Amino acid sequence: MIDFKLVADNSDILLAGLRYSLALTCSSMLIGIVLGCLLAMARLSSVKWLSLAASAYVNLFRSVPLVLVIFWFYFLIPFFGFKVGPDKSVFITFAIFEAAYYCEIIRAGIQSISRGQVGASQALGLTYVQSMRYIILPQALRNMLPVLLTQTVVLFQDTSLVTIIGIKDFMGANVVTASNNGALKEMYTFAALGYFCICFPLSMLLKRLHKRIAVLR
Amino acid sequence: MIEINNVSKWYGEFQVLTDCTTKVQKGEVVVVCGPSGSGKSTLIKCVNGLEPFQAGTITVEGTSVGDPKTNLPKLRSKVGMVFQNFELFPHLSITENLCLAQEKVLGRGHEESMEKGLKLLDRVGLKAQAQKFPGQLSGGQQQRVAIARALAMDPIAMLFDEPTSALDPEMVNEVLDVMVQLAKEGMTMMCVTHEMGFARKVANRVIFMDRGAIVEDAAKEDFFGQPRSERAQTFLSKILHH
């Protein structure tokens, strides 16, 4: 099924592709979580327009397919006169798209912390931002860690979509190698194995992490 | 020091507080009691602005709590509060619980807040637990840490919201002992509690609330001697008879 000689001959492009996928995943995760935290706080804010704006953002991105957002940024942004190129375009797309999903996870996390904790931090004189920063978010993020990381595993698989605008991520590198060597069956099987070998162990690890955090609580 | 004037509060259509007026002088200990759902906790939470109210005024040392221009965090940092469910921060160690607000709100250095925190921890008899986490302590111990945490801010007054209601019976006294000691040192205190023994020992005044209104506001001797309202008499006979 898998032609390992072919894989070895093309290891440079495949490894570069894997690095690209991982870089895209990590950057989208980091920016997505930071943006997601801000969005979650905005959604829970008592300032009406702020929570409405954040809800609109989240609902919009959760209601359109990722492929569409990738296309939209790639094809339509240059139309408005901005030149970003495919790489920057997908890094931005993924960060703002994932932020919508991370936002909902973090919002649930914040809401899982009891009102009493908010009251106690306010009673000590902490401002809203301080109580979020030191009391609520640390607890919420710890509770949410397994779900946040699960979302990141999904994100890693989703990065393969950038192949459609010609980027050589791990999937793209496999596609190129496959068509250059007429080895569709072999390379697509290898790609599947590659994604599986990364995602499955991670999922197992997360399951154990979930159990440990449940015990701590 | 604390003045509550004609305060009313509604949750939608439902009125939780009706025209409440009372005063707490400097150094005074006032116990607020009454049946559950009578608005005691809500009233005490209005004092430091944790609960908003729609009518009336509350001033703490001349600062109006309901005024939108008031810097609420600053006001709250001067008024200590102890909650029914302790509300220690579970992800922080005991010393971190004691130091956090001192450093972030009052701007004290770490050394200074640590020294202050440990001194207060010693005072509530828990110096040995300094490195532990809240989850490793008993309820009574957690509540004593919560009192120390509030005292670390050098408050001008302390609010207690049913501090012993969530405790196992054998742990009630260790918390009350700390509160009695505090009262004897002249701390201004407003305590929502059902502990009538505590009220008899240290209270100057007792406020009795029913259905969101202050029904009785009397000196301790008068309240326990001969409460004027029938509602307070029934309440007292129910909780003092066993």
Coordinates of C-alpha atoms in Angstrom, one line a residue, chain B residues 16-238:
Chain B
V16 CA -36.7 41.8 47.7
L17 CA -36.0 44.8 49.8
T18 CA -38.6 47.3 51.0
D19 CA -37.6 50.7 52.3
C20 CA -34.7 49.5 54.6
T21 CA -33.1 52.1 56.8
T22 CA -30.5 51.6 59.5
K23 CA -27.0 52.7 60.6
V24 CA -23.9 51.0 61.8
Q25 CA -21.6 53.3 64.0
K26 CA -17.9 53.0 64.1
G27 CA -16.9 50.1 66.4
E28 CA -20.4 48.8 66.6
V29 CA -21.4 45.1 66.0
V30 CA -24.8 44.7 64.4
V31 CA -26.3 41.3 63.9
V32 CA -28.9 40.8 61.1
C33 CA -31.2 37.9 61.6
G34 CA -34.5 36.7 60.2
P35 CA -36.1 33.7 58.4
S36 CA -34.5 32.5 55.1
G37 CA -35.6 34.6 52.1
S38 CA -36.1 37.7 54.2
G39 CA -33.5 39.6 52.3
K40 CA -30.7 39.7 54.9
S41 CA -28.0 38.5 52.6
T42 CA -29.2 40.8 49.8
L43 CA -29.1 43.8 52.1
I44 CA -25.6 43.1 53.3
K45 CA -24.4 42.6 49.7
C46 CA -25.8 46.0 48.8
V47 CA -23.5 47.6 51.4
N48 CA -20.4 47.0 49.3
G49 CA -22.2 47.1 46.0
L50 CA -22.1 43.4 45.1
E51 CA -25.8 43.7 44.6
P52 CA -27.3 46.8 42.9
F53 CA -30.4 48.5 44.4
Q54 CA -32.9 50.7 42.6
A55 CA -34.1 53.1 45.3
G56 CA -32.5 54.7 48.4
T57 CA -28.9 55.4 49.3
I58 CA -26.1 53.6 51.1
T59 CA -23.0 55.5 52.3
V60 CA -19.9 54.0 53.7
E61 CA -17.8 56.6 55.5
G62 CA -19.4 59.3 53.4
T63 CA -19.0 57.5 50.0
S64 CA -22.2 56.7 48.2
V65 CA -22.3 53.1 47.1
G66 CA -25.1 53.5 44.5
D67 CA -23.5 56.6 42.8
P68 CA -22.3 55.6 39.3
K69 CA -19.3 57.9 39.8
T70 CA -18.1 55.9 42.9
N71 CA -14.9 53.8 42.4
L72 CA -16.5 50.6 43.7
P73 CA -13.3 48.5 43.6
K74 CA -11.6 51.1 45.8
L75 CA -14.6 51.2 48.2
R76 CA -14.8 47.4 48.4
S77 CA -11.1 47.1 49.2
K78 CA -11.8 49.0 52.4
V79 CA -14.7 46.8 53.5
G80 CA -14.0 43.2 54.2
M81 CA -16.5 40.5 53.4
V82 CA -16.8 36.9 54.4
F83 CA -19.2 34.6 52.5
Q84 CA -21.3 31.6 53.5
N85 CA -19.3 29.3 51.1
F86 CA -15.9 30.7 52.1
E87 CA -15.0 31.5 48.4
L88 CA -11.3 31.0 48.8
F89 CA -9.6 30.8 45.4
P90 CA -9.1 27.0 44.9
H91 CA -6.3 27.4 42.3
L92 CA -4.1 29.4 44.7
S93 CA -2.3 28.4 47.8
I94 CA -3.3 29.8 51.2
T95 CA -0.5 32.4 51.2
E96 CA -1.4 33.3 47.6
N97 CA -5.0 33.8 48.7
L98 CA -3.8 36.1 51.4
C99 CA -1.4 38.1 49.3
L100 CA -3.1 38.5 45.9
A101 CA -5.4 41.5 46.7
Q102 CA -2.8 43.1 48.9
E103 CA -0.4 43.2 46.0
K104 CA -2.8 43.8 43.1
V105 CA -5.2 46.2 44.8
L106 CA -3.2 48.0 47.5
G107 CA 0.1 47.8 45.7
R108 CA 2.0 46.3 48.6
G109 CA 5.3 44.5 48.0
H110 CA 5.4 40.7 48.1
E111 CA 7.5 40.6 51.3
E112 CA 5.2 43.0 53.1
S113 CA 2.0 41.2 52.1
M114 CA 3.5 37.9 53.0
E115 CA 4.5 39.1 56.4
K116 CA 1.0 40.6 57.0
G117 CA -0.7 37.4 55.7
L118 CA 1.3 35.1 57.9
K119 CA 0.7 37.2 60.9
L120 CA -3.0 37.1 60.3
L121 CA -2.9 33.4 59.6
D122 CA -1.2 32.9 62.9
R123 CA -3.9 34.9 64.5
V124 CA -6.6 32.6 63.3
G125 CA -4.5 29.7 64.4
L126 CA -3.5 28.3 60.9
K127 CA 0.1 29.2 60.4
A128 CA 1.0 25.5 59.8
Q129 CA -1.4 25.4 56.8
A130 CA 0.3 28.3 54.9
Q131 CA 1.6 26.2 52.0
K132 CA -1.6 24.1 51.5
F133 CA -4.4 24.7 49.1
P134 CA -8.0 25.5 50.1
G135 CA -9.2 22.0 49.1
Q136 CA -6.9 20.5 51.7
L137 CA -8.5 22.4 54.6
S138 CA -11.7 21.7 56.5
G139 CA -14.6 24.1 56.2
G140 CA -13.9 25.8 59.5
Q141 CA -10.3 26.3 58.6
Q142 CA -11.2 27.6 55.1
Q143 CA -13.6 30.2 56.7
R144 CA -10.9 31.3 59.1
V145 CA -8.5 31.8 56.2
A146 CA -11.2 33.8 54.5
I147 CA -11.5 36.0 57.5
A148 CA -7.7 36.5 57.5
R149 CA -7.8 37.3 53.8
A150 CA -10.4 40.0 54.4
L151 CA -8.4 41.4 57.4
A152 CA -5.2 41.6 55.3
M153 CA -6.7 44.5 53.5
D154 CA -6.9 46.5 56.8
P155 CA -10.7 47.0 56.4
I156 CA -12.5 49.8 58.1
A157 CA -15.5 47.5 58.6
M158 CA -16.3 43.8 58.1
L159 CA -19.4 42.2 56.5
F160 CA -20.3 38.6 57.4
D161 CA -22.8 36.8 55.2
E162 CA -23.9 33.7 57.2
P163 CA -20.3 32.8 57.9
T164 CA -21.2 29.6 59.8
S165 CA -24.2 28.3 57.9
A166 CA -22.3 26.0 55.6
L167 CA -20.2 24.5 58.4
D168 CA -20.5 21.2 60.3
P169 CA -21.7 21.9 63.8
E170 CA -18.3 21.1 65.4
M171 CA -16.6 23.7 63.3
V172 CA -18.9 26.6 64.1
N173 CA -17.2 27.6 67.3
E174 CA -13.7 27.9 65.9
V175 CA -15.1 30.5 63.4
L176 CA -17.2 32.3 66.0
D177 CA -14.2 32.5 68.4
V178 CA -12.3 34.5 65.7
M179 CA -15.3 36.7 65.2
V180 CA -15.8 37.3 68.9
Q181 CA -12.2 38.2 69.3
L182 CA -12.5 40.6 66.3
A183 CA -15.6 42.3 67.8
K184 CA -13.8 42.7 71.2
E185 CA -10.9 44.5 69.4
G186 CA -13.4 47.1 68.3
M187 CA -13.9 46.1 64.6
T188 CA -17.0 47.6 63.0
M189 CA -19.1 44.5 62.0
M190 CA -22.3 43.8 60.3
C191 CA -23.1 40.0 60.5
V192 CA -26.0 38.1 59.0
T193 CA -26.2 35.0 61.2
H194 CA -28.5 32.7 63.0
E195 CA -26.0 32.3 65.9
M196 CA -27.9 33.9 68.7
G197 CA -25.3 33.0 71.2
F198 CA -22.8 35.1 69.2
A199 CA -25.4 37.9 69.1
R200 CA -25.8 37.8 72.8
K201 CA -22.1 37.8 73.5
V202 CA -20.9 40.6 71.3
A203 CA -23.7 42.4 69.4
N204 CA -24.6 46.0 70.2
R205 CA -27.7 45.9 68.1
V206 CA -29.9 43.3 66.5
I207 CA -31.8 43.9 63.3
F208 CA -34.7 41.5 62.5
M209 CA -35.8 41.3 58.9
D210 CA -38.9 39.7 57.4
R211 CA -40.1 39.7 53.8
G212 CA -37.5 42.3 52.7
A213 CA -38.2 44.8 55.4
I214 CA -36.5 45.7 58.6
V215 CA -39.1 44.8 61.2
E216 CA -37.1 45.4 64.3
D217 CA -33.9 47.4 65.0
A218 CA -33.1 47.3 68.6
A219 CA -30.4 47.3 71.2
K220 CA -29.4 43.7 72.0
E221 CA -30.9 43.8 75.6
D222 CA -34.2 45.0 74.2
F223 CA -34.3 42.5 71.4
F224 CA -33.7 39.5 73.5
G225 CA -35.6 40.9 76.5
Q226 CA -38.9 41.9 74.8
P227 CA -39.0 42.1 71.0
R228 CA -41.8 44.4 70.0
S229 CA -43.0 42.7 66.9
E230 CA -44.9 39.5 67.0
R231 CA -43.0 38.1 64.0
A232 CA -39.7 38.5 65.9
Q233 CA -41.1 36.9 69.0
T234 CA -42.2 33.8 67.0
F235 CA -38.8 33.7 65.2
L236 CA -36.9 33.8 68.5
S237 CA -39.1 31.3 70.2
K238 CA -38.5 28.9 67.3

